Each structure stands twice: as C-alpha cells, then as structure tokens.
PDB file of C-alpha atoms in Angstrom:
ATOM      1  CA  UNK A 143      19.089   3.961  40.461  1.00  0.00           C
ATOM      2  CA  UNK A 144      19.912   7.674  40.525  1.00  0.00           C
ATOM      3  CA  UNK A 145      23.611   6.878  40.457  1.00  0.00           C
ATOM      4  CA  UNK A 146      23.132   4.725  37.351  1.00  0.00           C
ATOM      5  CA  UNK A 147      21.213   7.525  35.600  1.00  0.00           C
ATOM      6  CA  UNK A 148      23.888  10.056  36.531  1.00  0.00           C
ATOM      7  CA  UNK A 149      26.629   7.808  35.213  1.00  0.00           C
ATOM      8  CA  UNK A 150      24.652   7.244  32.002  1.00  0.00           C
ATOM      9  CA  UNK A 151      24.400  10.991  31.394  1.00  0.00           C
ATOM     10  CA  UNK A 152      28.186  11.189  31.060  1.00  0.00           C
ATOM     11  CA  UNK A 153      28.383   8.566  28.293  1.00  0.00           C
ATOM     12  CA  UNK A 154      27.503   8.546  24.589  1.00  0.00           C
ATOM     13  CA  UNK A 155      23.990   7.423  25.552  1.00  0.00           C
ATOM     14  CA  UNK A 156      23.278  10.650  27.427  1.00  0.00           C
ATOM     15  CA  UNK A 157      20.399  11.399  25.025  1.00  0.00           C
ATOM     16  CA  UNK A 158      18.384   8.713  26.835  1.00  0.00           C
ATOM     17  CA  UNK A 159      18.320  10.839  29.985  1.00  0.00           C
ATOM     18  CA  UNK A 160      17.678  14.122  28.157  1.00  0.00           C
ATOM     19  CA  UNK A 161      14.230  15.686  27.748  1.00  0.00           C
ATOM     20  CA  UNK A 162      14.928  16.747  24.150  1.00  0.00           C
ATOM     21  CA  UNK A 163      13.354  14.659  21.350  1.00  0.00           C
ATOM     22  CA  UNK A 164      15.364  11.837  19.845  1.00  0.00           C
ATOM     23  CA  UNK A 165      17.177  12.324  16.557  1.00  0.00           C
ATOM     24  CA  UNK A 166      18.211   9.816  13.953  1.00  0.00           C
ATOM     25  CA  UNK A 167      21.876  10.322  14.807  1.00  0.00           C
ATOM     26  CA  UNK A 168      21.246   9.246  18.410  1.00  0.00           C
ATOM     27  CA  UNK A 169      21.929   5.530  18.615  1.00  0.00           C
ATOM     28  CA  UNK A 170      22.295   3.355  21.718  1.00  0.00           C
ATOM     29  CA  UNK A 171      25.596   1.562  22.327  1.00  0.00           C
ATOM     30  CA  UNK A 172      26.067  -1.601  20.314  1.00  0.00           C
ATOM     31  CA  UNK A 173      25.380  -4.815  22.180  1.00  0.00           C
ATOM     32  CA  UNK A 174      28.171  -7.374  22.311  1.00  0.00           C
ATOM     33  CA  UNK A 175      26.780 -10.823  23.109  1.00  0.00           C
ATOM     34  CA  UNK A 176      28.810 -13.109  25.331  1.00  0.00           C
ATOM     35  CA  UNK A 177      29.647 -16.685  24.456  1.00  0.00           C
ATOM     36  CA  UNK A 178      27.568 -19.161  26.431  1.00  0.00           C
ATOM     37  CA  UNK A 179      28.359 -22.847  26.497  1.00  0.00           C
ATOM     38  CA  UNK A 180      25.641 -25.012  24.949  1.00  0.00           C
ATOM     39  CA  UNK A 181      23.083 -26.722  27.129  1.00  0.00           C
ATOM     40  CA  UNK A 182      23.839 -30.419  27.231  1.00  0.00           C
ATOM     41  CA  UNK A 183      21.285 -33.142  27.725  1.00  0.00           C
ATOM     42  CA  UNK A 184      23.431 -34.817  30.377  1.00  0.00           C
ATOM     43  CA  UNK A 185      25.225 -33.027  33.188  1.00  0.00           C
ATOM     44  CA  UNK A 186      28.952 -33.387  33.704  1.00  0.00           C
ATOM     45  CA  UNK A 187      28.167 -34.571  37.235  1.00  0.00           C
ATOM     46  CA  UNK A 188      25.825 -37.321  36.100  1.00  0.00           C
ATOM     47  CA  UNK A 189      28.209 -39.939  37.482  1.00  0.00           C
ATOM     48  CA  UNK A 190      27.963 -38.442  40.953  1.00  0.00           C
ATOM     49  CA  UNK A 191      24.184 -38.221  40.761  1.00  0.00           C
ATOM     50  CA  UNK A 192      23.973 -41.967  40.125  1.00  0.00           C
ATOM     51  CA  UNK A 193      26.135 -42.629  43.172  1.00  0.00           C
ATOM     52  CA  UNK A 194      24.260 -43.916  46.189  1.00  0.00           C
ATOM     53  CA  UNK A 195      25.229 -41.879  49.261  1.00  0.00           C
ATOM     54  CA  UNK A 196      26.451 -43.892  52.216  1.00  0.00           C
ATOM     55  CA  UNK A 197      26.316 -41.198  54.846  1.00  0.00           C
ATOM     56  CA  UNK A 198      24.064 -38.266  55.625  1.00  0.00           C
ATOM     57  CA  UNK A 199      26.836 -35.854  54.690  1.00  0.00           C
ATOM     58  CA  UNK A 200      27.170 -37.387  51.218  1.00  0.00           C
ATOM     59  CA  UNK A 201      23.413 -37.092  50.750  1.00  0.00           C
ATOM     60  CA  UNK A 202      23.529 -33.403  51.694  1.00  0.00           C
ATOM     61  CA  UNK A 203      26.445 -32.814  49.322  1.00  0.00           C
ATOM     62  CA  UNK A 204      24.607 -34.507  46.446  1.00  0.00           C
ATOM     63  CA  UNK A 205      21.511 -32.427  47.163  1.00  0.00           C
ATOM     64  CA  UNK A 206      23.576 -29.226  47.233  1.00  0.00           C
ATOM     65  CA  UNK A 207      25.257 -30.221  43.962  1.00  0.00           C
ATOM     66  CA  UNK A 208      21.852 -30.837  42.355  1.00  0.00           C
ATOM     67  CA  UNK A 209      20.604 -27.422  43.495  1.00  0.00           C
ATOM     68  CA  UNK A 210      23.747 -25.755  42.173  1.00  0.00           C
ATOM     69  CA  UNK A 211      23.386 -27.550  38.836  1.00  0.00           C
ATOM     70  CA  UNK A 212      19.737 -26.522  38.521  1.00  0.00           C
ATOM     71  CA  UNK A 213      20.612 -22.929  39.396  1.00  0.00           C
ATOM     72  CA  UNK A 214      23.382 -22.906  36.802  1.00  0.00           C
ATOM     73  CA  UNK A 215      21.046 -24.230  34.095  1.00  0.00           C
ATOM     74  CA  UNK A 216      18.381 -21.675  35.016  1.00  0.00           C
ATOM     75  CA  UNK A 217      20.885 -18.815  34.814  1.00  0.00           C
ATOM     76  CA  UNK A 218      22.147 -20.068  31.464  1.00  0.00           C
ATOM     77  CA  UNK A 219      18.628 -20.215  30.009  1.00  0.00           C
ATOM     78  CA  UNK A 220      17.881 -16.731  31.340  1.00  0.00           C
ATOM     79  CA  UNK A 221      21.072 -15.393  29.769  1.00  0.00           C
ATOM     80  CA  UNK A 222      20.168 -16.949  26.429  1.00  0.00           C
ATOM     81  CA  UNK A 223      16.687 -15.415  26.521  1.00  0.00           C
ATOM     82  CA  UNK A 224      17.989 -11.984  27.540  1.00  0.00           C
ATOM     83  CA  UNK A 225      20.638 -11.964  24.822  1.00  0.00           C
ATOM     84  CA  UNK A 226      18.105 -13.081  22.213  1.00  0.00           C
ATOM     85  CA  UNK A 227      15.684 -10.325  23.259  1.00  0.00           C
ATOM     86  CA  UNK A 228      18.505  -7.778  23.200  1.00  0.00           C
ATOM     87  CA  UNK A 229      19.511  -8.807  19.676  1.00  0.00           C
ATOM     88  CA  UNK A 230      15.895  -8.553  18.466  1.00  0.00           C
ATOM     89  CA  UNK A 231      15.531  -5.150  20.144  1.00  0.00           C
ATOM     90  CA  UNK A 232      18.730  -4.016  18.429  1.00  0.00           C
ATOM     91  CA  UNK A 233      17.357  -5.017  15.022  1.00  0.00           C
ATOM     92  CA  UNK A 234      14.130  -3.139  15.751  1.00  0.00           C
ATOM     93  CA  UNK A 235      16.041  -0.052  16.906  1.00  0.00           C
ATOM     94  CA  UNK A 236      18.192  -0.026  13.779  1.00  0.00           C
ATOM     95  CA  UNK A 237      15.115  -0.183  11.532  1.00  0.00           C
ATOM     96  CA  UNK A 238      13.349   2.517  13.537  1.00  0.00           C
ATOM     97  CA  UNK A 239      16.473   4.678  13.349  1.00  0.00           C
ATOM     98  CA  UNK A 240      16.677   4.289   9.559  1.00  0.00           C
ATOM     99  CA  UNK A 241      12.995   5.214   9.189  1.00  0.00           C
ATOM    100  CA  UNK A 242      13.457   8.221  11.462  1.00  0.00           C
ATOM    101  CA  UNK A 243      16.462   9.301   9.437  1.00  0.00           C
ATOM    102  CA  UNK A 244      14.477   8.977   6.197  1.00  0.00           C
ATOM    103  CA  UNK A 245      11.641  11.052   7.683  1.00  0.00           C
ATOM    104  CA  UNK A 246      14.074  13.748   8.776  1.00  0.00           C
ATOM    105  CA  UNK A 247      15.634  13.732   5.317  1.00  0.00           C
ATOM    106  CA  UNK A 248      12.245  14.190   3.645  1.00  0.00           C
ATOM    107  CA  UNK A 249      11.358  16.968   6.047  1.00  0.00           C
ATOM    108  CA  UNK A 250      14.688  18.656   5.444  1.00  0.00           C
ATOM    109  CA  UNK A 251      14.304  18.604   1.663  1.00  0.00           C
ATOM    110  CA  UNK A 252      10.634  19.530   1.668  1.00  0.00           C
ATOM    111  CA  UNK A 253      10.189  22.974   0.195  1.00  0.00           C
ATOM    112  CA  UNK A 254       7.217  24.884   1.481  1.00  0.00           C
ATOM    113  CA  UNK A 255       5.634  28.021   0.100  1.00  0.00           C
ATOM    114  CA  UNK A 256       4.315  29.403   3.361  1.00  0.00           C
ATOM    115  CA  UNK A 257       4.990  33.055   3.843  1.00  0.00           C
ATOM    116  CA  UNK A 258       5.990  32.737   7.489  1.00  0.00           C
ATOM    117  CA  UNK A 259       7.137  29.124   7.433  1.00  0.00           C
ATOM    118  CA  UNK A 260      10.906  29.594   7.338  1.00  0.00           C
ATOM    119  CA  UNK A 261      11.123  31.408  10.688  1.00  0.00           C
ATOM    120  CA  UNK A 262      12.955  34.392   9.224  1.00  0.00           C
ATOM    121  CA  UNK A 263      12.091  38.021   9.834  1.00  0.00           C
ATOM    122  CA  UNK A 264       9.835  39.613   7.213  1.00  0.00           C
ATOM    123  CA  UNK A 265       9.632  43.184   6.003  1.00  0.00           C
ATOM    124  CA  UNK A 266       5.877  43.334   5.418  1.00  0.00           C
ATOM    125  CA  UNK A 267       6.003  46.371   3.160  1.00  0.00           C
ATOM    126  CA  UNK A 268       8.860  44.981   1.083  1.00  0.00           C
ATOM    127  CA  UNK A 269       8.472  44.057  -2.570  1.00  0.00           C
ATOM    128  CA  UNK A 270       9.533  40.443  -2.057  1.00  0.00           C
ATOM    129  CA  UNK A 271       6.932  39.789   0.627  1.00  0.00           C
ATOM    130  CA  UNK A 272       4.244  41.624  -1.365  1.00  0.00           C
ATOM    131  CA  UNK A 273       4.997  39.542  -4.456  1.00  0.00           C
ATOM    132  CA  UNK A 274       4.872  36.391  -2.346  1.00  0.00           C
ATOM    133  CA  UNK A 275       1.434  37.383  -1.050  1.00  0.00           C
ATOM    134  CA  UNK A 276       0.199  38.091  -4.572  1.00  0.00           C
ATOM    135  CA  UNK A 277       1.524  34.747  -5.802  1.00  0.00           C
ATOM    136  CA  UNK A 278      -0.176  32.982  -2.911  1.00  0.00           C
ATOM    137  CA  UNK A 279      -3.506  34.658  -3.628  1.00  0.00           C
ATOM    138  CA  UNK A 280      -3.215  33.875  -7.339  1.00  0.00           C
ATOM    139  CA  UNK A 281      -2.424  30.258  -6.521  1.00  0.00           C
ATOM    140  CA  UNK A 282      -5.530  30.010  -4.347  1.00  0.00           C
ATOM    141  CA  UNK A 283      -7.672  31.521  -7.116  1.00  0.00           C
ATOM    142  CA  UNK A 284      -6.222  29.129  -9.688  1.00  0.00           C
ATOM    143  CA  UNK A 285      -6.871  26.172  -7.403  1.00  0.00           C
ATOM    144  CA  UNK A 286     -10.475  27.290  -6.868  1.00  0.00           C
ATOM    145  CA  UNK A 287     -11.019  27.693 -10.629  1.00  0.00           C
ATOM    146  CA  UNK A 288      -9.448  24.299 -11.284  1.00  0.00           C
ATOM    147  CA  UNK A 289     -11.663  22.715  -8.640  1.00  0.00           C
ATOM    148  CA  UNK A 290     -14.784  24.208 -10.203  1.00  0.00           C
ATOM    149  CA  UNK A 291     -13.658  23.036 -13.638  1.00  0.00           C
ATOM    150  CA  UNK A 292     -13.116  19.476 -12.444  1.00  0.00           C
ATOM    151  CA  UNK A 293     -16.491  19.509 -10.692  1.00  0.00           C
ATOM    152  CA  UNK A 294     -18.236  20.687 -13.864  1.00  0.00           C
ATOM    153  CA  UNK A 295     -16.447  18.030 -15.915  1.00  0.00           C
ATOM    154  CA  UNK A 296     -17.485  15.378 -13.418  1.00  0.00           C
ATOM    155  CA  UNK A 297     -21.131  16.446 -13.597  1.00  0.00           C
ATOM    156  CA  UNK A 298     -21.097  16.427 -17.410  1.00  0.00           C
ATOM    157  CA  UNK A 299     -19.420  13.023 -17.471  1.00  0.00           C
ATOM    158  CA  UNK A 300     -21.961  11.664 -14.989  1.00  0.00           C
ATOM    159  CA  UNK A 301     -24.812  12.797 -17.234  1.00  0.00           C
ATOM    160  CA  UNK A 302     -23.171  11.186 -20.261  1.00  0.00           C
ATOM    161  CA  UNK A 303     -22.713   7.936 -18.342  1.00  0.00           C
ATOM    162  CA  UNK A 304     -26.381   7.885 -17.347  1.00  0.00           C
ATOM    163  CA  UNK A 305     -27.462   8.499 -20.949  1.00  0.00           C
ATOM    164  CA  UNK A 306     -25.116   5.746 -22.142  1.00  0.00           C
ATOM    165  CA  UNK A 307     -26.483   3.284 -19.598  1.00  0.00           C
ATOM    166  CA  UNK A 308     -30.095   4.049 -20.545  1.00  0.00           C
ATOM    167  CA  UNK A 309     -29.332   3.642 -24.253  1.00  0.00           C
ATOM    168  CA  UNK A 310     -27.618   0.302 -23.663  1.00  0.00           C
ATOM    169  CA  UNK A 311     -30.573  -0.886 -21.600  1.00  0.00           C
ATOM    170  CA  UNK A 312     -32.866  -0.210 -24.566  1.00  0.00           C
ATOM    171  CA  UNK A 313     -30.467  -2.019 -26.917  1.00  0.00           C
ATOM    172  CA  UNK A 314     -30.253  -5.018 -24.579  1.00  0.00           C
ATOM    173  CA  UNK A 315     -34.043  -5.172 -24.389  1.00  0.00           C
ATOM    174  CA  UNK A 316     -34.342  -5.177 -28.192  1.00  0.00           C
ATOM    175  CA  UNK A 317     -31.635  -7.824 -28.459  1.00  0.00           C
ATOM    176  CA  UNK A 318     -33.459 -10.040 -25.963  1.00  0.00           C
ATOM    177  CA  UNK A 319     -36.634  -9.851 -28.067  1.00  0.00           C
ATOM    178  CA  UNK A 320     -34.750 -10.580 -31.285  1.00  0.00           C
ATOM    179  CA  UNK A 321     -32.896 -13.511 -29.740  1.00  0.00           C
ATOM    180  CA  UNK A 322     -36.226 -14.888 -28.536  1.00  0.00           C
ATOM    181  CA  UNK A 323     -37.620 -14.626 -32.085  1.00  0.00           C
ATOM    182  CA  UNK A 324     -34.475 -16.325 -33.369  1.00  0.00           C
ATOM    183  CA  UNK A 325     -34.920 -19.182 -30.883  1.00  0.00           C
ATOM    184  CA  UNK A 326     -38.560 -19.595 -31.954  1.00  0.00           C
ATOM    185  CA  UNK A 327     -37.520 -19.687 -35.603  1.00  0.00           C
ATOM    186  CA  UNK A 328     -34.808 -22.286 -34.948  1.00  0.00           C
ATOM    187  CA  UNK A 329     -37.271 -24.442 -33.012  1.00  0.00           C
ATOM    188  CA  UNK A 330     -39.834 -24.279 -35.845  1.00  0.00           C
ATOM    189  CA  UNK A 331     -37.142 -25.150 -38.380  1.00  0.00           C
ATOM    190  CA  UNK A 332     -36.031 -28.175 -36.331  1.00  0.00           C
ATOM    191  CA  UNK A 333     -39.630 -29.405 -36.104  1.00  0.00           C
ATOM    192  CA  UNK A 334     -40.054 -29.065 -39.866  1.00  0.00           C
ATOM    193  CA  UNK A 335     -36.697 -30.755 -40.456  1.00  0.00           C
ATOM    194  CA  UNK A 336     -37.730 -33.718 -38.304  1.00  0.00           C
ATOM    195  CA  UNK A 337     -40.992 -34.014 -40.206  1.00  0.00           C
ATOM    196  CA  UNK A 338     -39.122 -33.797 -43.517  1.00  0.00           C
ATOM    197  CA  UNK A 339     -36.869 -36.665 -42.483  1.00  0.00           C
ATOM    198  CA  UNK A 340     -39.896 -38.791 -41.720  1.00  0.00           C
ATOM    199  CA  UNK A 341     -41.467 -37.925 -45.066  1.00  0.00           C
ATOM    200  CA  UNK A 342     -38.079 -38.201 -46.796  1.00  0.00           C
ATOM    201  CA  UNK A 343     -38.204 -34.796 -48.371  1.00  0.00           C
ATOM    202  CA  UNK A 344     -36.419 -31.456 -48.132  1.00  0.00           C
ATOM    203  CA  UNK A 345     -37.399 -28.620 -45.832  1.00  0.00           C
ATOM    204  CA  UNK A 346     -38.929 -25.664 -47.576  1.00  0.00           C
ATOM    205  CA  UNK A 347     -36.630 -23.051 -45.971  1.00  0.00           C
ATOM    206  CA  UNK A 348     -33.109 -22.706 -44.615  1.00  0.00           C
ATOM    207  CA  UNK A 349     -32.126 -22.672 -40.968  1.00  0.00           C
ATOM    208  CA  UNK A 350     -32.468 -19.166 -39.506  1.00  0.00           C
ATOM    209  CA  UNK A 351     -29.266 -17.260 -38.754  1.00  0.00           C
ATOM    210  CA  UNK A 352     -28.747 -14.938 -35.831  1.00  0.00           C
ATOM    211  CA  UNK A 353     -27.340 -12.284 -38.160  1.00  0.00           C
ATOM    212  CA  UNK A 354     -30.707 -12.091 -39.918  1.00  0.00           C
ATOM    213  CA  UNK A 355     -32.309 -10.718 -36.739  1.00  0.00           C
ATOM    214  CA  UNK A 356     -30.056  -7.627 -36.598  1.00  0.00           C
ATOM    215  CA  UNK A 357     -28.533  -8.020 -33.135  1.00  0.00           C
ATOM    216  CA  UNK A 358     -27.263  -4.583 -32.147  1.00  0.00           C
ATOM    217  CA  UNK A 359     -23.862  -3.935 -30.598  1.00  0.00           C
ATOM    218  CA  UNK A 360     -23.740  -2.014 -27.337  1.00  0.00           C
ATOM    219  CA  UNK A 361     -22.592   1.575 -27.391  1.00  0.00           C
ATOM    220  CA  UNK A 362     -19.011   2.194 -26.169  1.00  0.00           C
ATOM    221  CA  UNK A 363     -18.540   3.861 -22.825  1.00  0.00           C
ATOM    222  CA  UNK A 364     -18.113   7.609 -23.289  1.00  0.00           C
ATOM    223  CA  UNK A 365     -14.627   8.825 -22.536  1.00  0.00           C
ATOM    224  CA  UNK A 366     -13.936  11.729 -20.277  1.00  0.00           C
ATOM    225  CA  UNK A 367     -13.334  14.968 -22.132  1.00  0.00           C
ATOM    226  CA  UNK A 368     -10.444  17.060 -20.869  1.00  0.00           C
ATOM    227  CA  UNK A 369     -11.020  20.752 -21.314  1.00  0.00           C
ATOM    228  CA  UNK A 370      -8.236  23.264 -21.693  1.00  0.00           C
ATOM    229  CA  UNK A 371      -6.962  24.553 -18.375  1.00  0.00           C
ATOM    230  CA  UNK A 372      -6.857  28.194 -17.512  1.00  0.00           C
ATOM    231  CA  UNK A 373      -3.583  29.892 -18.276  1.00  0.00           C
ATOM    232  CA  UNK A 374      -3.309  29.220 -22.044  1.00  0.00           C
ATOM    233  CA  UNK A 375      -5.272  31.444 -24.361  1.00  0.00           C
ATOM    234  CA  UNK A 376      -7.494  30.206 -27.148  1.00  0.00           C
ATOM    235  CA  UNK A 377      -5.163  31.476 -29.829  1.00  0.00           C
ATOM    236  CA  UNK A 378      -2.026  30.107 -28.197  1.00  0.00           C
ATOM    237  CA  UNK A 379      -0.654  26.836 -29.471  1.00  0.00           C
ATOM    238  CA  UNK A 380       1.924  24.473 -28.168  1.00  0.00           C
ATOM    239  CA  UNK A 381       5.320  24.709 -29.839  1.00  0.00           C
ATOM    240  CA  UNK A 382       6.041  22.016 -32.395  1.00  0.00           C
ATOM    241  CA  UNK A 383       8.534  19.451 -31.137  1.00  0.00           C
ATOM    242  CA  UNK A 384      10.123  16.897 -33.489  1.00  0.00           C
ATOM    243  CA  UNK A 385       9.323  13.276 -32.707  1.00  0.00           C
ATOM    244  CA  UNK A 386      12.959  12.264 -32.673  1.00  0.00           C
ATOM    245  CA  UNK A 387      13.729  14.452 -29.685  1.00  0.00           C
TER     246      UNK A 387
END
C-alpha cells in the first residue's frame, strides 16, 4: 500500500497524496475502458456440458470446466460493473471540477472593499488608507440611514394598508345590505308579475335593477410611495435626456 502511494506521488495525480486543498486544475487521469466481449446466453462449451461422462476423469474435467466457466462469467460481470461505476464517477468528477472552477473564478473576480482584505501592507497614517476609512464610515452611515428610511416607509405603508382594508370592509358590508334589498325587490316583483299573469294585466312597476341600489366599487390598493434617497438635494434635478437615446 505504501509503495503504491509513493509511486502515485511521482505521477500527474500527485495532488491526491498531498495535504494541500484541491484546485480546479487538478484532475485525475482519464479512464480508458477496456473492450469486454458480450455475455452470451449459451456458453461456447455447451456441447461438452451436454456430453455424458463415461469415466470418473471425464466427470472431473466437466466439473472443472463448469467451475472455470462460472468464474469467467463472474469476473466479466464484475469488470462490467467496475467500468460502469468508474465512468459514472468520471462524469461526477468532471461536473464537480467545472463547478469548483466556476467558484474559483467568481472568487477571483470578486472585488471587496475591506481595508485589510487584500493582504498588502498598509501605511496607517497615509492619505489613501485614511480616505478608505472615511469612505467606509460614510458607507456605513448611508446604509444605516437607508435602513431607517425603508423601515419608516414600511410602517407608513402598513398603516395605509390597514386603513384600506377597513374601508373596504365597510364598503363590502354596505354592498351586502344593498344586494339583499335588491334580492327582496326582485322577489316582490316576480310575485306581482305572477299575479298579473293570472289576472291578465300589467305589473304596476318595472323590474328592479342592481344599478339602482348604488353598489359601491372597492377602493384600489394603495401603492408604495418611494421617497427621495439621501444624496440628492431638494433643489437638484435630474438632467433631461432625450427619449430617442
């Protein structure tokens, strides 16, 4: 076992024996499957197996041939399974390698704004580092102000939603009462119409219409109001840009 590991460390797959983390460029050697003859339903020695032995030696030879044939078939099935598993493992490794390479690429192109994140030496009293600290503090203040602004907007919008829901509940209640009155009126008109048919005369009034009962439409849902962010003064305006640009 140790000899195999030592010999592996001298090949292109030496990264497998190293303690350093794997990289996307580290790939195991490609697997080359071997050609295996297909498994046939009938053995090529089937004629001998149907032969009736005449002596004890022939019986022993037939038994040995049967054992050899069974061993050969077992080895062939094992080889097929191992090669299939190796091919599937190779597909998995290639996908994992591509994902690892994509993650390394994203990490490589990710630009951070940490003051000590690049690993370089810093001159703490230098202008560049001082300006970086000021920019970082200003960014934190802006983020805190923006968070408070969004929280205030959310609270205002929540209050408007509650008011809108209460108003629509009142409107729905009034509409239910008016629809009930409309149904009563239609029922009374149908009764009078039936009686008029029996008496062969006209009804004294027209069929009630739902529009006559003033069914109210529900109020639209209030939209969220976006306030002006900090950073642009009240008097400042956006530059005019032509529509064809």
